[in-house]
Amino acid sequence: GRAAATAPATTPRGRTGSALLRDFARGQGLAVNGGVVNDTVMGGRSQSRLSVTSAGALFEGEVTRHGGGGFASVRFEPRDSQAFARLLRSGTGIAFTVRCSRGCSAWKIQLTERGGMFSGSGTQWQADFTAPSQESKLKVPFASLRPSWRGQPSGSPGISADGLDSIASFGFMLSFLTSNGSESRAFQ
């Protein structure tokens, strides 16, 4: 499937409001290092790219199941991990503004533990969402994030407040699998 999405801002959804993680369009919030992780790490052939524009962070690419793959993802790792953990712990979920500019609208938001995918035992906490064609703010409670390891569900939904301390990055994924491990009917 081919897809592109723009994410101007991401915030933890708090008990009394929200705190800004990163506003990509305005260059505000925590400083982050962004990068793509594609299925090429396991022999796949999917491709994606990330650019930051005046509209926000633009993630686009093409996902193919050829070569045993089937995903493309983008991750943003805050440079100040302690401030990131404090912001996550201040909320009950994560909110983000997103728009699908073309292609598949079936996406996942993900929080990745230290160690990360394919470089250790890091778990990814994921939730499915449909990226709208008009810029919209979406909210995902931490209680609905599902743990996943190497693409396979590894437990029940819900990350604990203590578990948030081990999160190293946030990002988005385009995959033929849903967060519960089943094939996505919406994947194009």
mmCIF file with all atom_site columns, C-alpha atoms in Angstrom:
data_model
loop_
_atom_site.group_PDB
_atom_site.id
_atom_site.type_symbol
_atom_site.label_atom_id
_atom_site.label_alt_id
_atom_site.label_comp_id
_atom_site.label_asym_id
_atom_site.label_entity_id
_atom_site.label_seq_id
_atom_site.pdbx_PDB_ins_code
_atom_site.Cartn_x
_atom_site.Cartn_y
_atom_site.Cartn_z
_atom_site.occupancy
_atom_site.B_iso_or_equiv
_atom_site.pdbx_formal_charge
_atom_site.auth_seq_id
_atom_site.auth_comp_id
_atom_site.auth_asym_id
_atom_site.auth_atom_id
_atom_site.pdbx_PDB_model_num
ATOM 1   C CA . GLY A 1 1   ? 0.000  0.000   0.000  1.00 0.00 ? 1   GLY A CA 1
ATOM 2   C CA . ARG A 1 2   ? 1.092  3.557   -0.676 1.00 0.00 ? 2   ARG A CA 1
ATOM 3   C CA . ALA A 1 3   ? 0.400  6.253   1.851  1.00 0.00 ? 3   ALA A CA 1
ATOM 4   C CA . ALA A 1 4   ? 1.423  9.635   3.144  1.00 0.00 ? 4   ALA A CA 1
ATOM 5   C CA . ALA A 1 5   ? 0.416  11.410  6.320  1.00 0.00 ? 5   ALA A CA 1
ATOM 6   C CA . THR A 1 6   ? 1.280  14.700  7.954  1.00 0.00 ? 6   THR A CA 1
ATOM 7   C CA . ALA A 1 7   ? 1.413  15.063  11.745 1.00 0.00 ? 7   ALA A CA 1
ATOM 8   C CA . PRO A 1 8   ? 1.705  18.678  12.906 1.00 0.00 ? 8   PRO A CA 1
ATOM 9   C CA . ALA A 1 9   ? 1.580  18.017  16.676 1.00 0.00 ? 9   ALA A CA 1
ATOM 10  C CA . THR A 1 10  ? 1.655  15.238  19.285 1.00 0.00 ? 10  THR A CA 1
ATOM 11  C CA . THR A 1 11  ? 0.684  15.629  22.952 1.00 0.00 ? 11  THR A CA 1
ATOM 12  C CA . PRO A 1 12  ? 0.046  13.389  25.951 1.00 0.00 ? 12  PRO A CA 1
ATOM 13  C CA . ARG A 1 13  ? -3.646 13.538  26.761 1.00 0.00 ? 13  ARG A CA 1
ATOM 14  C CA . GLY A 1 14  ? -3.674 14.514  30.388 1.00 0.00 ? 14  GLY A CA 1
ATOM 15  C CA . ARG A 1 15  ? -5.931 14.268  33.348 1.00 0.00 ? 15  ARG A CA 1
ATOM 16  C CA . THR A 1 16  ? -6.312 18.067  33.354 1.00 0.00 ? 16  THR A CA 1
ATOM 17  C CA . GLY A 1 17  ? -5.476 18.939  29.766 1.00 0.00 ? 17  GLY A CA 1
ATOM 18  C CA . SER A 1 18  ? -2.501 18.252  27.574 1.00 0.00 ? 18  SER A CA 1
ATOM 19  C CA . ALA A 1 19  ? 1.213  18.966  27.477 1.00 0.00 ? 19  ALA A CA 1
ATOM 20  C CA . LEU A 1 20  ? 3.082  19.331  24.210 1.00 0.00 ? 20  LEU A CA 1
ATOM 21  C CA . LEU A 1 21  ? 5.501  16.598  23.185 1.00 0.00 ? 21  LEU A CA 1
ATOM 22  C CA . ARG A 1 22  ? 6.288  18.073  19.767 1.00 0.00 ? 22  ARG A CA 1
ATOM 23  C CA . ASP A 1 23  ? 4.676  20.519  17.356 1.00 0.00 ? 23  ASP A CA 1
ATOM 24  C CA . PHE A 1 24  ? 6.435  19.720  14.099 1.00 0.00 ? 24  PHE A CA 1
ATOM 25  C CA . ALA A 1 25  ? 4.855  22.579  12.160 1.00 0.00 ? 25  ALA A CA 1
ATOM 26  C CA . ARG A 1 26  ? 5.941  25.239  14.654 1.00 0.00 ? 26  ARG A CA 1
ATOM 27  C CA . GLY A 1 27  ? 9.157  23.575  15.821 1.00 0.00 ? 27  GLY A CA 1
ATOM 28  C CA . GLN A 1 28  ? 8.022  23.666  19.467 1.00 0.00 ? 28  GLN A CA 1
ATOM 29  C CA . GLY A 1 29  ? 8.151  21.146  22.305 1.00 0.00 ? 29  GLY A CA 1
ATOM 30  C CA . LEU A 1 30  ? 10.764 18.504  22.970 1.00 0.00 ? 30  LEU A CA 1
ATOM 31  C CA . ALA A 1 31  ? 13.677 18.280  20.554 1.00 0.00 ? 31  ALA A CA 1
ATOM 32  C CA . VAL A 1 32  ? 13.470 14.919  18.758 1.00 0.00 ? 32  VAL A CA 1
ATOM 33  C CA . ASN A 1 33  ? 15.540 12.805  16.416 1.00 0.00 ? 33  ASN A CA 1
ATOM 34  C CA . GLY A 1 34  ? 13.314 11.314  13.732 1.00 0.00 ? 34  GLY A CA 1
ATOM 35  C CA . GLY A 1 35  ? 13.938 8.377   11.459 1.00 0.00 ? 35  GLY A CA 1
ATOM 36  C CA . VAL A 1 36  ? 12.298 5.576   9.541  1.00 0.00 ? 36  VAL A CA 1
ATOM 37  C CA . VAL A 1 37  ? 12.398 1.865   10.317 1.00 0.00 ? 37  VAL A CA 1
ATOM 38  C CA . ASN A 1 38  ? 11.190 -0.313  7.451  1.00 0.00 ? 38  ASN A CA 1
ATOM 39  C CA . ASP A 1 39  ? 10.783 -4.057  7.033  1.00 0.00 ? 39  ASP A CA 1
ATOM 40  C CA . THR A 1 40  ? 14.195 -4.077  5.315  1.00 0.00 ? 40  THR A CA 1
ATOM 41  C CA . VAL A 1 41  ? 15.604 -4.812  8.799  1.00 0.00 ? 41  VAL A CA 1
ATOM 42  C CA . MET A 1 42  ? 14.172 -8.311  8.312  1.00 0.00 ? 42  MET A CA 1
ATOM 43  C CA . GLY A 1 43  ? 14.615 -8.753  4.547  1.00 0.00 ? 43  GLY A CA 1
ATOM 44  C CA . GLY A 1 44  ? 11.511 -6.900  3.334  1.00 0.00 ? 44  GLY A CA 1
ATOM 45  C CA . ARG A 1 45  ? 11.355 -4.385  0.508  1.00 0.00 ? 45  ARG A CA 1
ATOM 46  C CA . SER A 1 46  ? 9.109  -1.613  1.805  1.00 0.00 ? 46  SER A CA 1
ATOM 47  C CA . GLN A 1 47  ? 10.360 1.952   1.535  1.00 0.00 ? 47  GLN A CA 1
ATOM 48  C CA . SER A 1 48  ? 9.486  5.152   3.352  1.00 0.00 ? 48  SER A CA 1
ATOM 49  C CA . ARG A 1 49  ? 10.840 8.587   4.062  1.00 0.00 ? 49  ARG A CA 1
ATOM 50  C CA . LEU A 1 50  ? 10.387 11.373  6.563  1.00 0.00 ? 50  LEU A CA 1
ATOM 51  C CA . SER A 1 51  ? 10.604 15.099  5.967  1.00 0.00 ? 51  SER A CA 1
ATOM 52  C CA . VAL A 1 52  ? 9.695  18.031  8.154  1.00 0.00 ? 52  VAL A CA 1
ATOM 53  C CA . THR A 1 53  ? 7.850  20.795  6.315  1.00 0.00 ? 53  THR A CA 1
ATOM 54  C CA . SER A 1 54  ? 5.995  23.931  7.338  1.00 0.00 ? 54  SER A CA 1
ATOM 55  C CA . ALA A 1 55  ? 2.864  21.727  7.546  1.00 0.00 ? 55  ALA A CA 1
ATOM 56  C CA . GLY A 1 56  ? 4.473  19.272  9.980  1.00 0.00 ? 56  GLY A CA 1
ATOM 57  C CA . ALA A 1 57  ? 6.263  15.930  9.803  1.00 0.00 ? 57  ALA A CA 1
ATOM 58  C CA . LEU A 1 58  ? 5.505  14.218  6.488  1.00 0.00 ? 58  LEU A CA 1
ATOM 59  C CA . PHE A 1 59  ? 5.833  10.424  6.508  1.00 0.00 ? 59  PHE A CA 1
ATOM 60  C CA . GLU A 1 60  ? 5.286  8.701   3.183  1.00 0.00 ? 60  GLU A CA 1
ATOM 61  C CA . GLY A 1 61  ? 6.153  5.419   1.609  1.00 0.00 ? 61  GLY A CA 1
ATOM 62  C CA . GLU A 1 62  ? 5.203  2.178   -0.024 1.00 0.00 ? 62  GLU A CA 1
ATOM 63  C CA . VAL A 1 63  ? 4.634  -1.052  1.879  1.00 0.00 ? 63  VAL A CA 1
ATOM 64  C CA . THR A 1 64  ? 4.971  -4.414  0.168  1.00 0.00 ? 64  THR A CA 1
ATOM 65  C CA . ARG A 1 65  ? 4.835  -7.942  1.519  1.00 0.00 ? 65  ARG A CA 1
ATOM 66  C CA . HIS A 1 66  ? 7.537  -9.079  -0.938 1.00 0.00 ? 66  HIS A CA 1
ATOM 67  C CA . GLY A 1 67  ? 10.613 -10.500 0.757  1.00 0.00 ? 67  GLY A CA 1
ATOM 68  C CA . GLY A 1 68  ? 8.776  -11.311 3.985  1.00 0.00 ? 68  GLY A CA 1
ATOM 69  C CA . GLY A 1 69  ? 8.057  -7.730  4.968  1.00 0.00 ? 69  GLY A CA 1
ATOM 70  C CA . GLY A 1 70  ? 4.930  -5.668  5.284  1.00 0.00 ? 70  GLY A CA 1
ATOM 71  C CA . PHE A 1 71  ? 5.549  -2.477  7.287  1.00 0.00 ? 71  PHE A CA 1
ATOM 72  C CA . ALA A 1 72  ? 7.080  0.961   7.262  1.00 0.00 ? 72  ALA A CA 1
ATOM 73  C CA . SER A 1 73  ? 7.355  3.154   10.334 1.00 0.00 ? 73  SER A CA 1
ATOM 74  C CA . VAL A 1 74  ? 8.620  6.465   11.583 1.00 0.00 ? 74  VAL A CA 1
ATOM 75  C CA . ARG A 1 75  ? 9.954  7.079   15.092 1.00 0.00 ? 75  ARG A CA 1
ATOM 76  C CA . PHE A 1 76  ? 10.699 10.222  17.014 1.00 0.00 ? 76  PHE A CA 1
ATOM 77  C CA . GLU A 1 77  ? 13.109 9.860   19.907 1.00 0.00 ? 77  GLU A CA 1
ATOM 78  C CA . PRO A 1 78  ? 13.143 12.837  22.281 1.00 0.00 ? 78  PRO A CA 1
ATOM 79  C CA . ARG A 1 79  ? 16.660 13.987  23.165 1.00 0.00 ? 79  ARG A CA 1
ATOM 80  C CA . ASP A 1 80  ? 15.629 14.558  26.793 1.00 0.00 ? 80  ASP A CA 1
ATOM 81  C CA . SER A 1 81  ? 14.340 11.135  27.851 1.00 0.00 ? 81  SER A CA 1
ATOM 82  C CA . GLN A 1 82  ? 13.530 12.258  31.415 1.00 0.00 ? 82  GLN A CA 1
ATOM 83  C CA . ALA A 1 83  ? 11.362 15.156  30.229 1.00 0.00 ? 83  ALA A CA 1
ATOM 84  C CA . PHE A 1 84  ? 9.653  12.763  27.770 1.00 0.00 ? 84  PHE A CA 1
ATOM 85  C CA . ALA A 1 85  ? 8.869  10.279  30.571 1.00 0.00 ? 85  ALA A CA 1
ATOM 86  C CA . ARG A 1 86  ? 7.510  13.088  32.795 1.00 0.00 ? 86  ARG A CA 1
ATOM 87  C CA . LEU A 1 87  ? 5.227  14.313  30.007 1.00 0.00 ? 87  LEU A CA 1
ATOM 88  C CA . LEU A 1 88  ? 3.934  10.803  29.263 1.00 0.00 ? 88  LEU A CA 1
ATOM 89  C CA . ARG A 1 89  ? 3.300  10.103  32.962 1.00 0.00 ? 89  ARG A CA 1
ATOM 90  C CA . SER A 1 90  ? 1.349  13.376  33.248 1.00 0.00 ? 90  SER A CA 1
ATOM 91  C CA . GLY A 1 91  ? -1.325 12.033  30.909 1.00 0.00 ? 91  GLY A CA 1
ATOM 92  C CA . THR A 1 92  ? -3.789 9.207   30.396 1.00 0.00 ? 92  THR A CA 1
ATOM 93  C CA . GLY A 1 93  ? -3.108 8.822   26.689 1.00 0.00 ? 93  GLY A CA 1
ATOM 94  C CA . ILE A 1 94  ? -1.637 10.450  23.634 1.00 0.00 ? 94  ILE A CA 1
ATOM 95  C CA . ALA A 1 95  ? -3.276 12.904  21.249 1.00 0.00 ? 95  ALA A CA 1
ATOM 96  C CA . PHE A 1 96  ? -2.001 13.765  17.802 1.00 0.00 ? 96  PHE A CA 1
ATOM 97  C CA . THR A 1 97  ? -3.079 15.828  14.855 1.00 0.00 ? 97  THR A CA 1
ATOM 98  C CA . VAL A 1 98  ? -2.859 13.895  11.590 1.00 0.00 ? 98  VAL A CA 1
ATOM 99  C CA . ARG A 1 99  ? -4.044 13.919  7.990  1.00 0.00 ? 99  ARG A CA 1
ATOM 100 C CA . CYS A 1 100 ? -3.786 11.167  5.379  1.00 0.00 ? 100 CYS A CA 1
ATOM 101 C CA . SER A 1 101 ? -2.795 12.989  2.206  1.00 0.00 ? 101 SER A CA 1
ATOM 102 C CA . ARG A 1 102 ? -2.989 9.909   -0.046 1.00 0.00 ? 102 ARG A CA 1
ATOM 103 C CA . GLY A 1 103 ? -3.192 6.140   -0.006 1.00 0.00 ? 103 GLY A CA 1
ATOM 104 C CA . CYS A 1 104 ? -3.980 3.789   2.849  1.00 0.00 ? 104 CYS A CA 1
ATOM 105 C CA . SER A 1 105 ? -5.619 5.380   5.886  1.00 0.00 ? 105 SER A CA 1
ATOM 106 C CA . ALA A 1 106 ? -5.178 2.360   8.221  1.00 0.00 ? 106 ALA A CA 1
ATOM 107 C CA . TRP A 1 107 ? -2.310 3.296   10.548 1.00 0.00 ? 107 TRP A CA 1
ATOM 108 C CA . LYS A 1 108 ? -0.951 2.544   14.009 1.00 0.00 ? 108 LYS A CA 1
ATOM 109 C CA . ILE A 1 109 ? 0.449  4.885   16.606 1.00 0.00 ? 109 ILE A CA 1
ATOM 110 C CA . GLN A 1 110 ? 3.273  3.359   18.602 1.00 0.00 ? 110 GLN A CA 1
ATOM 111 C CA . LEU A 1 111 ? 5.338  3.927   21.693 1.00 0.00 ? 111 LEU A CA 1
ATOM 112 C CA . THR A 1 112 ? 8.584  1.942   21.636 1.00 0.00 ? 112 THR A CA 1
ATOM 113 C CA . GLU A 1 113 ? 10.527 0.836   24.702 1.00 0.00 ? 113 GLU A CA 1
ATOM 114 C CA . ARG A 1 114 ? 14.266 1.243   24.998 1.00 0.00 ? 114 ARG A CA 1
ATOM 115 C CA . GLY A 1 115 ? 16.042 -1.528  23.156 1.00 0.00 ? 115 GLY A CA 1
ATOM 116 C CA . GLY A 1 116 ? 13.701 -0.991  20.232 1.00 0.00 ? 116 GLY A CA 1
ATOM 117 C CA . MET A 1 117 ? 12.445 -3.300  17.603 1.00 0.00 ? 117 MET A CA 1
ATOM 118 C CA . PHE A 1 118 ? 15.059 -5.702  16.173 1.00 0.00 ? 118 PHE A CA 1
ATOM 119 C CA . SER A 1 119 ? 17.845 -4.422  18.440 1.00 0.00 ? 119 SER A CA 1
ATOM 120 C CA . GLY A 1 120 ? 16.894 -6.102  21.686 1.00 0.00 ? 120 GLY A CA 1
ATOM 121 C CA . SER A 1 121 ? 13.859 -6.943  23.704 1.00 0.00 ? 121 SER A CA 1
ATOM 122 C CA . GLY A 1 122 ? 12.042 -3.602  23.358 1.00 0.00 ? 122 GLY A CA 1
ATOM 123 C CA . THR A 1 123 ? 8.286  -3.854  23.230 1.00 0.00 ? 123 THR A CA 1
ATOM 124 C CA . GLN A 1 124 ? 6.191  -1.667  20.962 1.00 0.00 ? 124 GLN A CA 1
ATOM 125 C CA . TRP A 1 125 ? 2.881  -0.439  22.354 1.00 0.00 ? 125 TRP A CA 1
ATOM 126 C CA . GLN A 1 126 ? 0.476  0.077   19.437 1.00 0.00 ? 126 GLN A CA 1
ATOM 127 C CA . ALA A 1 127 ? -3.063 1.159   18.663 1.00 0.00 ? 127 ALA A CA 1
ATOM 128 C CA . ASP A 1 128 ? -4.828 1.207   15.309 1.00 0.00 ? 128 ASP A CA 1
ATOM 129 C CA . PHE A 1 129 ? -6.404 4.364   13.942 1.00 0.00 ? 129 PHE A CA 1
ATOM 130 C CA . THR A 1 130 ? -7.874 5.593   10.692 1.00 0.00 ? 130 THR A CA 1
ATOM 131 C CA . ALA A 1 131 ? -6.092 8.696   9.419  1.00 0.00 ? 131 ALA A CA 1
ATOM 132 C CA . PRO A 1 132 ? -8.740 11.146  8.161  1.00 0.00 ? 132 PRO A CA 1
ATOM 133 C CA . SER A 1 133 ? -8.414 13.026  4.865  1.00 0.00 ? 133 SER A CA 1
ATOM 134 C CA . GLN A 1 134 ? -8.873 16.334  6.699  1.00 0.00 ? 134 GLN A CA 1
ATOM 135 C CA . GLU A 1 135 ? -6.476 17.360  9.453  1.00 0.00 ? 135 GLU A CA 1
ATOM 136 C CA . SER A 1 136 ? -7.965 16.110  12.737 1.00 0.00 ? 136 SER A CA 1
ATOM 137 C CA . LYS A 1 137 ? -6.921 15.592  16.330 1.00 0.00 ? 137 LYS A CA 1
ATOM 138 C CA . LEU A 1 138 ? -7.136 11.948  17.420 1.00 0.00 ? 138 LEU A CA 1
ATOM 139 C CA . LYS A 1 139 ? -6.778 10.617  20.963 1.00 0.00 ? 139 LYS A CA 1
ATOM 140 C CA . VAL A 1 140 ? -5.573 7.193   22.075 1.00 0.00 ? 140 VAL A CA 1
ATOM 141 C CA . PRO A 1 141 ? -5.773 6.229   25.774 1.00 0.00 ? 141 PRO A CA 1
ATOM 142 C CA . PHE A 1 142 ? -2.735 4.419   27.180 1.00 0.00 ? 142 PHE A CA 1
ATOM 143 C CA . ALA A 1 143 ? -5.189 1.709   28.302 1.00 0.00 ? 143 ALA A CA 1
ATOM 144 C CA . SER A 1 144 ? -5.872 0.803   24.653 1.00 0.00 ? 144 SER A CA 1
ATOM 145 C CA . LEU A 1 145 ? -2.233 0.389   23.571 1.00 0.00 ? 145 LEU A CA 1
ATOM 146 C CA . ARG A 1 146 ? -1.357 -3.264  22.879 1.00 0.00 ? 146 ARG A CA 1
ATOM 147 C CA . PRO A 1 147 ? 2.121  -4.665  23.529 1.00 0.00 ? 147 PRO A CA 1
ATOM 148 C CA . SER A 1 148 ? 3.799  -6.181  20.487 1.00 0.00 ? 148 SER A CA 1
ATOM 149 C CA . TRP A 1 149 ? 7.181  -7.762  19.901 1.00 0.00 ? 149 TRP A CA 1
ATOM 150 C CA . ARG A 1 150 ? 8.437  -8.236  16.340 1.00 0.00 ? 150 ARG A CA 1
ATOM 151 C CA . GLY A 1 151 ? 4.936  -7.721  14.991 1.00 0.00 ? 151 GLY A CA 1
ATOM 152 C CA . GLN A 1 152 ? 3.213  -10.229 17.258 1.00 0.00 ? 152 GLN A CA 1
ATOM 153 C CA . PRO A 1 153 ? 0.933  -9.290  20.173 1.00 0.00 ? 153 PRO A CA 1
ATOM 154 C CA . SER A 1 154 ? 2.615  -10.089 23.479 1.00 0.00 ? 154 SER A CA 1
ATOM 155 C CA . GLY A 1 155 ? 0.002  -9.349  26.124 1.00 0.00 ? 155 GLY A CA 1
ATOM 156 C CA . SER A 1 156 ? -3.170 -7.546  27.050 1.00 0.00 ? 156 SER A CA 1
ATOM 157 C CA . PRO A 1 157 ? -3.848 -3.886  26.204 1.00 0.00 ? 157 PRO A CA 1
ATOM 158 C CA . GLY A 1 158 ? -2.807 -1.186  28.625 1.00 0.00 ? 158 GLY A CA 1
ATOM 159 C CA . ILE A 1 159 ? 0.580  0.218   29.554 1.00 0.00 ? 159 ILE A CA 1
ATOM 160 C CA . SER A 1 160 ? 1.135  1.057   33.203 1.00 0.00 ? 160 SER A CA 1
ATOM 161 C CA . ALA A 1 161 ? 2.360  4.418   34.474 1.00 0.00 ? 161 ALA A CA 1
ATOM 162 C CA . ASP A 1 162 ? 5.623  2.725   35.460 1.00 0.00 ? 162 ASP A CA 1
ATOM 163 C CA . GLY A 1 163 ? 5.867  1.218   31.980 1.00 0.00 ? 163 GLY A CA 1
ATOM 164 C CA . LEU A 1 164 ? 5.824  4.711   30.497 1.00 0.00 ? 164 LEU A CA 1
ATOM 165 C CA . ASP A 1 165 ? 9.269  5.307   32.048 1.00 0.00 ? 165 ASP A CA 1
ATOM 166 C CA . SER A 1 166 ? 10.773 2.733   29.662 1.00 0.00 ? 166 SER A CA 1
ATOM 167 C CA . ILE A 1 167 ? 9.404  4.378   26.494 1.00 0.00 ? 167 ILE A CA 1
ATOM 168 C CA . ALA A 1 168 ? 12.166 5.744   24.264 1.00 0.00 ? 168 ALA A CA 1
ATOM 169 C CA . SER A 1 169 ? 10.183 6.987   21.255 1.00 0.00 ? 169 SER A CA 1
ATOM 170 C CA . PHE A 1 170 ? 6.798  7.669   19.711 1.00 0.00 ? 170 PHE A CA 1
ATOM 171 C CA . GLY A 1 171 ? 5.812  7.257   16.083 1.00 0.00 ? 171 GLY A CA 1
ATOM 172 C CA . PHE A 1 172 ? 3.530  5.868   13.431 1.00 0.00 ? 172 PHE A CA 1
ATOM 173 C CA . MET A 1 173 ? 3.396  2.654   11.437 1.00 0.00 ? 173 MET A CA 1
ATOM 174 C CA . LEU A 1 174 ? 1.789  1.490   8.221  1.00 0.00 ? 174 LEU A CA 1
ATOM 175 C CA . SER A 1 175 ? 1.402  -2.298  8.249  1.00 0.00 ? 175 SER A CA 1
ATOM 176 C CA . PHE A 1 176 ? -0.684 -5.108  6.809  1.00 0.00 ? 176 PHE A CA 1
ATOM 177 C CA . LEU A 1 177 ? -1.225 -6.281  10.423 1.00 0.00 ? 177 LEU A CA 1
ATOM 178 C CA . THR A 1 178 ? -3.492 -4.641  12.987 1.00 0.00 ? 178 THR A CA 1
ATOM 179 C CA . SER A 1 179 ? -2.334 -4.068  16.557 1.00 0.00 ? 179 SER A CA 1
ATOM 180 C CA . ASN A 1 180 ? -3.980 -7.360  17.607 1.00 0.00 ? 180 ASN A CA 1
ATOM 181 C CA . GLY A 1 181 ? -1.905 -9.296  15.040 1.00 0.00 ? 181 GLY A CA 1
ATOM 182 C CA . SER A 1 182 ? -4.646 -9.990  12.509 1.00 0.00 ? 182 SER A CA 1
ATOM 183 C CA . GLU A 1 183 ? -4.487 -8.981  8.848  1.00 0.00 ? 183 GLU A CA 1
ATOM 184 C CA . SER A 1 184 ? -5.915 -5.532  8.305  1.00 0.00 ? 184 SER A CA 1
ATOM 185 C CA . ARG A 1 185 ? -8.929 -5.499  5.995  1.00 0.00 ? 185 ARG A CA 1
ATOM 186 C CA . ALA A 1 186 ? -8.337 -1.786  5.456  1.00 0.00 ? 186 ALA A CA 1
ATOM 187 C CA . PHE A 1 187 ? -4.724 -2.177  4.335  1.00 0.00 ? 187 PHE A CA 1
ATOM 188 C CA . GLN A 1 188 ? -4.293 -1.199  0.688  1.00 0.00 ? 188 GLN A CA 1
#
